[in-house]
Amino acid sequence: NLVINENLPINTAVQIILDEQQLETLEEKARYLCELIVNADFLQLDLTTQTEDFKTQEGESVSTITSLVKILTPLLKNNPELIYELGLSDIHYDEASPYGTLVNYIFNDLLRTDDTMFACTATLDSSSQARDNLHPAYPLATLSPTCFISGLPHNNTIKVWEYNTETKRWKRTVTLDAAKGGHIGTVTSLATLSPTCFVSGSLDRRIKVWTYNAETEQWECATLGFAQGGHVNIIRSLTALSPTCFVSGSQDHTIKVWTYNAQNLQWERTTLGTIHGGHTEAVMSLATLSPTCFVSGSWDNTIKVWTYNVKNLQWECTTLGAAQGGHTNFVLSLTALSPTCFVSGSHDDIVKVWVYNTTTKKWACTATLGTAQGGHTNNVPSLATLSPTCFVSGSSDKTVKIWKNIRKSYTV
């Protein structure tokens, strides 16, 4: 309710407000100032005409911007999640404005360490609101906004779930098991090709391509096993490149690119193995960057970026290992944020963000997210994308963490 004279220097206004509120601790002052940043009218004053300095308790003369930074820095540095909790993530300031200097300082220098531009904005664990315990991870894939498919740990079935708009409930509509031509081993991976077609991989070393027949209202499947040129060991990962093309990764150390030939009605495969520059251990994860580019992660501790060369009709790969700033243990999970950015999770408990530099034509690790950045304390077998600037990670430490790119969310 305090009214600030428009001619009053901003630093003096800040001190009056803090005194009026009788705030004593640094945290109380910082939290209150964060709220003022979002809501207070006095921040809309013309700061360019306010030149009065503020004297610190030590007698040091500092500028308006510096006085604010000095109060905000200790809290925000160790608690970047306050940026989201207090609504700061919704503000955009131009760098030319004096206040933009403060925003620029906080987000480019204060919160950014040498190797990360992401902040963990939430941690969900067994103490979080909804659950008393966490269940083992199992494969999931979305067919449409109201339909998804799931596998179960130590189970060879796939379940199709649909949302009933009348009852407002999710219902299991179909169970696809061995009796329906499905797997005879635990389902390890799923990938969607279209709202009526998906693929599944299993411990039984087979891939199943499932297609919904609208006439019979039944799911029908085609098997891609050893006899069809498939894998000779467990299927560990799948990703779709297009409605007629997908990629599989296996414990047999190979990757296979499957393309549907509409003329002979067959799935044809291209094998990418060690002799093609591929992995030397099990391929545990895959993610699509574009219809002609995907990434793979392996027990050999490396990531491979595969790009299709339309001139020589070959898949070519770039290796991202420890020498390129990569992981020091198994690469367990991958997710794409954009065609030029992806995230990797590893048995080394670290999450890394990779960006393609269009100038150098090289991939670089731009963020390493470990315990020092609020990350996980155990291996990271699961990743999923929420938006081009936000993703989630799941870990064997029984937590899920939500990460957001705090730098690219701002105009400074």
Short mmCIF file of C-alpha atoms in Angstrom, two decimals:
data_model
loop_
_atom_site.label_atom_id
_atom_site.label_comp_id
_atom_site.label_asym_id
_atom_site.label_seq_id
_atom_site.Cartn_x
_atom_site.Cartn_y
_atom_site.Cartn_z
CA ASN A 1 0.00 0.00 0.00
CA LEU A 2 3.03 2.27 0.03
CA VAL A 3 2.92 5.05 -2.58
CA ILE A 4 6.31 5.91 -4.09
CA ASN A 5 7.03 9.42 -5.39
CA GLU A 6 7.85 9.16 -9.11
CA ASN A 7 10.84 11.44 -8.63
CA LEU A 8 12.32 9.29 -5.90
CA PRO A 9 15.49 7.40 -6.89
CA ILE A 10 14.87 3.69 -7.18
CA ASN A 11 17.49 2.74 -4.60
CA THR A 12 15.90 5.02 -2.01
CA ALA A 13 12.48 3.61 -2.86
CA VAL A 14 13.75 0.09 -2.29
CA GLN A 15 15.16 0.98 1.12
CA ILE A 16 11.93 2.73 2.17
CA ILE A 17 9.90 -0.31 1.19
CA LEU A 18 12.18 -2.72 3.03
CA ASP A 19 12.14 -0.54 6.14
CA GLU A 20 8.35 -0.14 5.94
CA GLN A 21 7.88 -3.91 5.73
CA GLN A 22 10.22 -4.44 8.69
CA LEU A 23 12.03 -7.22 6.87
CA GLU A 24 15.03 -8.44 8.81
CA THR A 25 16.60 -11.50 7.20
CA LEU A 26 18.28 -11.60 3.81
CA GLU A 27 15.84 -14.23 2.62
CA GLU A 28 12.83 -12.13 3.59
CA LYS A 29 14.24 -9.13 1.74
CA ALA A 30 15.16 -11.15 -1.35
CA ARG A 31 11.79 -12.87 -1.58
CA TYR A 32 9.98 -9.57 -1.17
CA LEU A 33 12.13 -7.88 -3.81
CA CYS A 34 11.46 -10.75 -6.22
CA GLU A 35 7.75 -10.18 -5.79
CA LEU A 36 8.24 -6.46 -6.39
CA ILE A 37 10.12 -7.24 -9.58
CA VAL A 38 7.01 -8.99 -10.85
CA ASN A 39 4.34 -6.60 -9.59
CA ALA A 40 5.59 -3.22 -8.34
CA ASP A 41 4.86 -0.03 -10.27
CA PHE A 42 8.05 1.67 -9.12
CA LEU A 43 10.10 -0.59 -11.43
CA GLN A 44 8.44 1.10 -14.36
CA LEU A 45 10.01 4.46 -13.46
CA ASP A 46 12.62 5.97 -15.73
CA LEU A 47 15.78 4.51 -14.21
CA THR A 48 18.01 6.39 -16.63
CA THR A 49 17.43 9.65 -14.69
CA GLN A 50 18.11 8.12 -11.29
CA THR A 51 21.76 8.53 -10.50
CA GLU A 52 21.80 8.70 -6.71
CA ASP A 53 24.07 6.09 -5.14
CA PHE A 54 23.26 3.93 -2.16
CA LYS A 55 25.64 3.60 0.78
CA THR A 56 26.08 0.10 2.13
CA GLN A 57 26.58 -0.61 5.81
CA GLU A 58 30.30 -0.75 5.10
CA GLY A 59 30.13 2.75 3.63
CA GLU A 60 30.65 1.50 0.09
CA SER A 61 28.93 3.58 -2.59
CA VAL A 62 27.07 1.41 -5.11
CA SER A 63 24.68 2.06 -7.98
CA THR A 64 20.97 1.29 -8.04
CA ILE A 65 21.41 -1.87 -10.06
CA THR A 66 24.27 -3.09 -7.90
CA SER A 67 22.31 -2.49 -4.70
CA LEU A 68 19.48 -4.67 -5.97
CA VAL A 69 21.89 -7.35 -7.17
CA LYS A 70 23.70 -7.39 -3.83
CA ILE A 71 20.44 -8.16 -2.05
CA LEU A 72 19.14 -10.70 -4.56
CA THR A 73 22.38 -12.54 -5.34
CA PRO A 74 22.87 -14.70 -2.21
CA LEU A 75 19.38 -16.15 -2.35
CA LEU A 76 18.97 -16.63 -6.10
CA LYS A 77 22.43 -18.08 -6.55
CA ASN A 78 21.64 -21.10 -4.42
CA ASN A 79 17.91 -21.23 -5.13
CA PRO A 80 17.33 -20.71 -8.88
CA GLU A 81 13.93 -22.40 -8.56
CA LEU A 82 12.69 -19.14 -6.97
CA ILE A 83 12.76 -17.65 -10.45
CA TYR A 84 9.81 -19.89 -11.30
CA GLU A 85 8.19 -20.00 -7.87
CA LEU A 86 7.95 -16.20 -7.72
CA GLY A 87 6.94 -15.68 -11.34
CA LEU A 88 10.17 -14.16 -12.65
CA SER A 89 10.19 -16.55 -15.61
CA ASP A 90 7.23 -14.68 -17.13
CA ILE A 91 9.09 -11.36 -17.47
CA HIS A 92 10.99 -10.19 -20.54
CA TYR A 93 13.21 -7.11 -20.43
CA ASP A 94 15.13 -5.54 -23.25
CA GLU A 95 18.87 -5.35 -22.73
CA ALA A 96 18.84 -1.65 -23.55
CA SER A 97 16.82 -0.83 -20.46
CA PRO A 98 18.66 -0.24 -17.17
CA TYR A 99 16.63 -2.94 -15.53
CA GLY A 100 17.67 -5.26 -18.35
CA THR A 101 21.18 -4.94 -16.94
CA LEU A 102 20.02 -6.53 -13.70
CA VAL A 103 18.13 -9.31 -15.48
CA ASN A 104 21.11 -9.92 -17.74
CA TYR A 105 23.41 -10.17 -14.73
CA ILE A 106 21.19 -12.59 -12.84
CA PHE A 107 20.54 -14.97 -15.71
CA ASN A 108 23.77 -14.81 -17.70
CA ASP A 109 26.28 -14.55 -14.86
CA LEU A 110 24.71 -15.31 -11.52
CA LEU A 111 22.75 -18.48 -12.30
CA ARG A 112 24.91 -19.77 -15.11
CA THR A 113 27.97 -21.78 -14.17
CA ASP A 114 30.70 -22.60 -16.64
CA ASP A 115 28.96 -25.65 -18.03
CA THR A 116 25.22 -25.29 -17.54
CA MET A 117 22.41 -23.05 -18.66
CA PHE A 118 19.62 -25.27 -17.27
CA ALA A 119 18.12 -25.14 -13.79
CA CYS A 120 16.24 -27.90 -11.98
CA THR A 121 12.86 -26.30 -11.34
CA ALA A 122 11.18 -29.20 -9.52
CA THR A 123 12.04 -32.53 -7.93
CA LEU A 124 9.31 -35.18 -7.64
CA ASP A 125 9.95 -38.12 -5.32
CA SER A 126 8.04 -40.52 -3.07
CA SER A 127 7.25 -37.63 -0.72
CA SER A 128 5.63 -35.62 -3.53
CA GLN A 129 1.89 -35.11 -3.31
CA ALA A 130 0.46 -37.96 -5.35
CA ARG A 131 2.22 -41.22 -4.42
CA ASP A 132 3.54 -43.08 -1.43
CA ASN A 133 5.86 -45.22 -3.52
CA LEU A 134 7.36 -45.34 -6.98
CA HIS A 135 6.90 -48.23 -9.39
CA PRO A 136 9.52 -49.75 -11.73
CA ALA A 137 9.82 -47.99 -15.06
CA TYR A 138 8.02 -49.49 -18.06
CA PRO A 139 7.71 -48.42 -21.71
CA LEU A 140 5.05 -45.93 -22.75
CA ALA A 141 4.10 -44.31 -26.04
CA THR A 142 1.34 -41.93 -27.12
CA LEU A 143 -0.91 -42.71 -30.08
CA SER A 144 -3.09 -39.59 -29.74
CA PRO A 145 -4.06 -37.03 -27.07
CA THR A 146 -6.67 -39.49 -25.80
CA CYS A 147 -4.89 -42.81 -26.37
CA PHE A 148 -1.60 -44.34 -25.22
CA ILE A 149 0.06 -47.75 -24.99
CA SER A 150 2.05 -49.30 -22.17
CA GLY A 151 4.15 -52.31 -21.35
CA LEU A 152 4.69 -53.79 -17.90
CA PRO A 153 7.83 -54.93 -16.04
CA HIS A 154 8.41 -58.68 -16.36
CA ASN A 155 5.36 -59.01 -18.58
CA ASN A 156 4.94 -59.80 -22.29
CA THR A 157 1.72 -57.83 -22.79
CA ILE A 158 0.97 -54.42 -24.28
CA LYS A 159 -2.07 -52.51 -23.10
CA VAL A 160 -3.96 -49.88 -25.10
CA TRP A 161 -5.58 -47.15 -22.98
CA GLU A 162 -8.24 -44.70 -24.15
CA TYR A 163 -9.83 -41.71 -22.44
CA ASN A 164 -13.62 -41.77 -22.24
CA THR A 165 -14.88 -38.19 -22.54
CA GLU A 166 -18.27 -39.15 -21.07
CA THR A 167 -17.04 -40.89 -17.90
CA LYS A 168 -13.91 -38.70 -17.73
CA ARG A 169 -11.84 -41.80 -17.07
CA TRP A 170 -9.02 -43.75 -18.68
CA LYS A 171 -9.91 -47.32 -19.60
CA ARG A 172 -7.84 -50.24 -20.83
CA THR A 173 -9.49 -51.17 -24.12
CA VAL A 174 -7.20 -53.89 -25.46
CA THR A 175 -4.52 -56.24 -24.16
CA LEU A 176 -2.08 -57.43 -26.81
CA ASP A 177 -0.32 -60.62 -25.76
CA ALA A 178 1.07 -63.84 -27.26
CA ALA A 179 -2.45 -65.11 -27.94
CA LYS A 180 -2.93 -62.18 -30.31
CA GLY A 181 0.40 -62.71 -32.04
CA GLY A 182 2.35 -60.60 -29.57
CA HIS A 183 5.57 -61.10 -27.67
CA ILE A 184 6.65 -64.07 -25.58
CA GLY A 185 9.13 -61.99 -23.57
CA THR A 186 9.01 -58.77 -21.55
CA VAL A 187 8.24 -55.71 -23.69
CA THR A 188 11.23 -53.37 -23.45
CA SER A 189 10.39 -50.53 -25.85
CA LEU A 190 7.58 -48.86 -27.80
CA ALA A 191 7.47 -46.26 -30.58
CA THR A 192 4.55 -44.63 -32.41
CA LEU A 193 4.46 -44.46 -36.21
CA SER A 194 0.93 -43.04 -36.51
CA PRO A 195 -2.31 -42.92 -34.44
CA THR A 196 -3.12 -46.39 -35.79
CA CYS A 197 0.32 -47.96 -35.97
CA PHE A 198 3.14 -48.59 -33.50
CA VAL A 199 6.13 -50.87 -33.01
CA SER A 200 7.25 -52.84 -29.96
CA GLY A 201 10.50 -54.53 -28.98
CA SER A 202 11.06 -57.32 -26.50
CA LEU A 203 13.42 -59.61 -24.64
CA ASP A 204 12.27 -62.25 -27.15
CA ARG A 205 14.56 -60.50 -29.71
CA ARG A 206 11.65 -59.66 -31.97
CA ILE A 207 10.02 -56.45 -33.17
CA LYS A 208 6.28 -56.35 -33.71
CA VAL A 209 4.61 -53.81 -36.00
CA TRP A 210 1.04 -53.29 -34.81
CA THR A 211 -1.61 -51.81 -37.14
CA TYR A 212 -5.23 -51.12 -36.26
CA ASN A 213 -7.71 -52.60 -38.74
CA ALA A 214 -10.75 -50.32 -38.75
CA GLU A 215 -12.93 -52.92 -40.49
CA THR A 216 -12.37 -55.71 -37.99
CA GLU A 217 -11.67 -53.28 -35.12
CA GLN A 218 -8.68 -55.40 -34.22
CA TRP A 219 -4.95 -54.80 -33.82
CA GLU A 220 -2.91 -56.87 -36.28
CA CYS A 221 0.84 -57.40 -36.10
CA ALA A 222 3.78 -58.25 -38.33
CA THR A 223 6.88 -59.86 -36.85
CA LEU A 224 10.40 -58.71 -37.62
CA GLY A 225 12.74 -61.33 -36.22
CA PHE A 226 15.94 -63.09 -37.21
CA ALA A 227 14.23 -64.66 -40.23
CA GLN A 228 13.35 -61.19 -41.52
CA GLY A 229 16.88 -59.88 -41.07
CA GLY A 230 16.22 -58.69 -37.54
CA HIS A 231 18.29 -58.67 -34.38
CA VAL A 232 19.91 -61.68 -32.74
CA ASN A 233 19.66 -60.34 -29.19
CA ILE A 234 17.33 -58.33 -26.94
CA ILE A 235 15.65 -55.24 -28.44
CA ARG A 236 16.56 -52.34 -26.15
CA SER A 237 15.29 -49.23 -27.96
CA LEU A 238 13.04 -47.96 -30.75
CA THR A 239 12.39 -44.58 -32.37
CA ALA A 240 10.25 -43.52 -35.34
CA LEU A 241 11.68 -41.41 -38.17
CA SER A 242 8.41 -41.23 -40.15
CA PRO A 243 5.12 -43.17 -40.47
CA THR A 244 6.94 -45.67 -42.70
CA CYS A 245 10.39 -45.73 -41.15
CA PHE A 246 11.75 -46.55 -37.69
CA VAL A 247 15.01 -47.47 -35.99
CA SER A 248 15.78 -50.27 -33.56
CA GLY A 249 18.72 -50.75 -31.20
CA SER A 250 19.74 -54.05 -29.71
CA GLN A 251 21.98 -55.79 -27.24
CA ASP A 252 23.62 -57.38 -30.29
CA HIS A 253 25.50 -54.02 -30.66
CA THR A 254 23.71 -53.12 -33.90
CA ILE A 255 21.19 -50.55 -35.08
CA LYS A 256 18.70 -51.36 -37.82
CA VAL A 257 16.80 -48.81 -39.89
CA TRP A 258 13.49 -50.29 -41.07
CA THR A 259 11.64 -48.82 -44.08
CA TYR A 260 8.30 -50.03 -45.40
CA ASN A 261 8.28 -50.89 -49.10
CA ALA A 262 4.76 -50.20 -50.34
CA GLN A 263 5.35 -52.15 -53.55
CA ASN A 264 6.19 -55.52 -52.06
CA LEU A 265 4.46 -54.77 -48.73
CA GLN A 266 7.58 -55.67 -46.78
CA TRP A 267 9.72 -54.01 -44.13
CA GLU A 268 13.29 -53.65 -45.40
CA ARG A 269 16.23 -53.01 -43.10
CA THR A 270 19.65 -51.38 -43.17
CA THR A 271 22.09 -52.58 -40.53
CA LEU A 272 24.48 -50.14 -38.84
CA GLY A 273 27.16 -51.99 -36.92
CA THR A 274 30.75 -51.61 -35.80
CA ILE A 275 32.06 -51.75 -39.36
CA HIS A 276 29.91 -48.70 -40.17
CA GLY A 277 31.38 -46.71 -37.29
CA GLY A 278 28.67 -47.91 -34.94
CA HIS A 279 28.67 -49.09 -31.35
CA THR A 280 30.78 -51.82 -29.79
CA GLU A 281 28.30 -52.62 -27.01
CA ALA A 282 24.53 -52.80 -26.50
CA VAL A 283 22.50 -49.94 -27.97
CA MET A 284 20.35 -48.82 -25.06
CA SER A 285 18.68 -45.64 -26.32
CA LEU A 286 17.57 -43.86 -29.48
CA ALA A 287 16.05 -40.45 -30.24
CA THR A 288 14.89 -38.83 -33.48
CA LEU A 289 16.18 -35.39 -34.48
CA SER A 290 14.65 -35.34 -37.98
CA PRO A 291 13.46 -37.85 -40.62
CA THR A 292 17.09 -38.15 -41.75
CA CYS A 293 18.92 -37.85 -38.43
CA PHE A 294 18.84 -39.71 -35.12
CA VAL A 295 21.08 -40.30 -32.10
CA SER A 296 21.98 -43.53 -30.32
CA GLY A 297 23.42 -44.23 -26.87
CA SER A 298 25.28 -47.34 -25.82
CA TRP A 299 26.95 -49.35 -23.09
CA ASP A 300 30.21 -48.40 -24.80
CA ASN A 301 29.78 -44.97 -23.08
CA THR A 302 29.34 -43.12 -26.39
CA ILE A 303 26.62 -41.30 -28.28
CA LYS A 304 26.46 -41.57 -32.07
CA VAL A 305 24.73 -38.97 -34.22
CA TRP A 306 23.56 -40.65 -37.44
CA THR A 307 22.78 -38.56 -40.55
CA TYR A 308 21.59 -39.89 -43.89
CA ASN A 309 23.75 -38.71 -46.79
CA VAL A 310 21.40 -38.37 -49.76
CA LYS A 311 24.33 -38.21 -52.21
CA ASN A 312 25.89 -41.58 -51.46
CA LEU A 313 22.70 -43.03 -49.90
CA GLN A 314 24.55 -43.98 -46.73
CA TRP A 315 24.12 -43.38 -43.01
CA GLU A 316 27.11 -41.53 -41.56
CA CYS A 317 27.86 -41.05 -37.88
CA THR A 318 29.64 -38.68 -35.51
CA THR A 319 30.86 -40.04 -32.18
CA LEU A 320 30.41 -38.10 -28.94
CA GLY A 321 32.44 -39.70 -26.17
CA ALA A 322 34.42 -38.63 -23.13
CA ALA A 323 36.95 -36.87 -25.38
CA GLN A 324 34.14 -34.65 -26.70
CA GLY A 325 32.87 -33.80 -23.22
CA GLY A 326 30.56 -36.81 -23.07
CA HIS A 327 29.74 -39.44 -20.49
CA THR A 328 32.12 -41.70 -18.59
CA ASN A 329 29.68 -44.60 -18.23
CA PHE A 330 26.78 -46.28 -20.02
CA VAL A 331 24.50 -43.94 -22.00
CA LEU A 332 21.04 -45.08 -20.94
CA SER A 333 18.59 -42.47 -22.23
CA LEU A 334 18.14 -39.81 -24.91
CA THR A 335 15.50 -37.23 -25.84
CA ALA A 336 15.44 -34.58 -28.56
CA LEU A 337 14.58 -30.95 -27.78
CA SER A 338 14.91 -29.79 -31.40
CA PRO A 339 16.62 -30.91 -34.63
CA THR A 340 19.83 -29.33 -33.33
CA CYS A 341 19.60 -30.10 -29.61
CA PHE A 342 19.24 -33.28 -27.57
CA VAL A 343 19.72 -34.51 -24.00
CA SER A 344 21.47 -37.64 -22.73
CA GLY A 345 21.29 -39.51 -19.42
CA SER A 346 23.88 -41.94 -18.13
CA HIS A 347 24.93 -44.51 -15.59
CA ASP A 348 27.43 -41.86 -14.44
CA ASP A 349 24.41 -40.10 -12.80
CA ILE A 350 24.82 -37.13 -15.17
CA VAL A 351 22.47 -35.45 -17.64
CA LYS A 352 24.09 -33.63 -20.59
CA VAL A 353 22.65 -31.20 -23.12
CA TRP A 354 24.11 -31.29 -26.64
CA VAL A 355 23.79 -28.52 -29.25
CA TYR A 356 24.87 -28.46 -32.90
CA ASN A 357 27.03 -25.45 -33.74
CA THR A 358 26.14 -24.36 -37.28
CA THR A 359 29.39 -22.36 -37.53
CA THR A 360 31.84 -25.11 -36.58
CA LYS A 361 29.57 -27.87 -37.92
CA LYS A 362 30.16 -29.80 -34.71
CA TRP A 363 28.15 -31.07 -31.76
CA ALA A 364 29.13 -29.70 -28.36
CA CYS A 365 28.06 -30.44 -24.80
CA THR A 366 26.70 -27.12 -23.55
CA ALA A 367 25.36 -28.26 -20.17
CA THR A 368 26.43 -30.88 -17.66
CA LEU A 369 23.76 -31.38 -15.01
CA GLY A 370 24.97 -33.31 -11.99
CA THR A 371 24.51 -33.16 -8.25
CA ALA A 372 26.20 -29.75 -8.12
CA GLN A 373 23.41 -28.39 -10.32
CA GLY A 374 20.64 -30.05 -8.29
CA GLY A 375 20.73 -33.21 -10.37
CA HIS A 376 20.44 -36.91 -9.63
CA THR A 377 22.44 -39.09 -7.26
CA ASN A 378 22.01 -42.29 -9.27
CA ASN A 379 21.84 -43.41 -12.90
CA VAL A 380 19.42 -41.71 -15.31
CA PRO A 381 17.56 -44.30 -17.44
CA SER A 382 14.66 -42.07 -18.50
CA LEU A 383 14.26 -38.73 -20.28
CA ALA A 384 11.28 -37.02 -21.90
CA THR A 385 10.77 -33.69 -23.67
CA LEU A 386 8.12 -31.20 -22.53
CA SER A 387 9.09 -28.33 -24.85
CA PRO A 388 12.17 -27.10 -26.77
CA THR A 389 13.39 -25.51 -23.52
CA CYS A 390 12.13 -27.98 -20.93
CA PHE A 391 12.58 -31.69 -20.24
CA VAL A 392 12.20 -34.23 -17.44
CA SER A 393 14.63 -36.86 -16.17
CA GLY A 394 13.92 -40.03 -14.21
CA SER A 395 16.52 -41.73 -12.06
CA SER A 396 17.21 -44.82 -9.98
CA ASP A 397 17.50 -42.40 -7.06
CA LYS A 398 13.66 -42.58 -7.12
CA THR A 399 13.19 -38.98 -8.24
CA VAL A 400 11.97 -37.17 -11.32
CA LYS A 401 13.48 -33.77 -12.06
CA ILE A 402 12.07 -31.06 -14.30
CA TRP A 403 14.71 -28.96 -16.06
CA LYS A 404 14.22 -25.65 -17.83
CA ASN A 405 16.57 -23.56 -19.93
CA ILE A 406 16.56 -20.36 -17.89
CA ARG A 407 18.71 -18.39 -20.32
CA LYS A 408 16.72 -18.95 -23.49
CA SER A 409 13.50 -18.16 -21.66
CA TYR A 410 14.55 -14.52 -21.41
CA THR A 411 15.06 -11.60 -23.75
CA VAL A 412 18.02 -9.71 -22.33
#
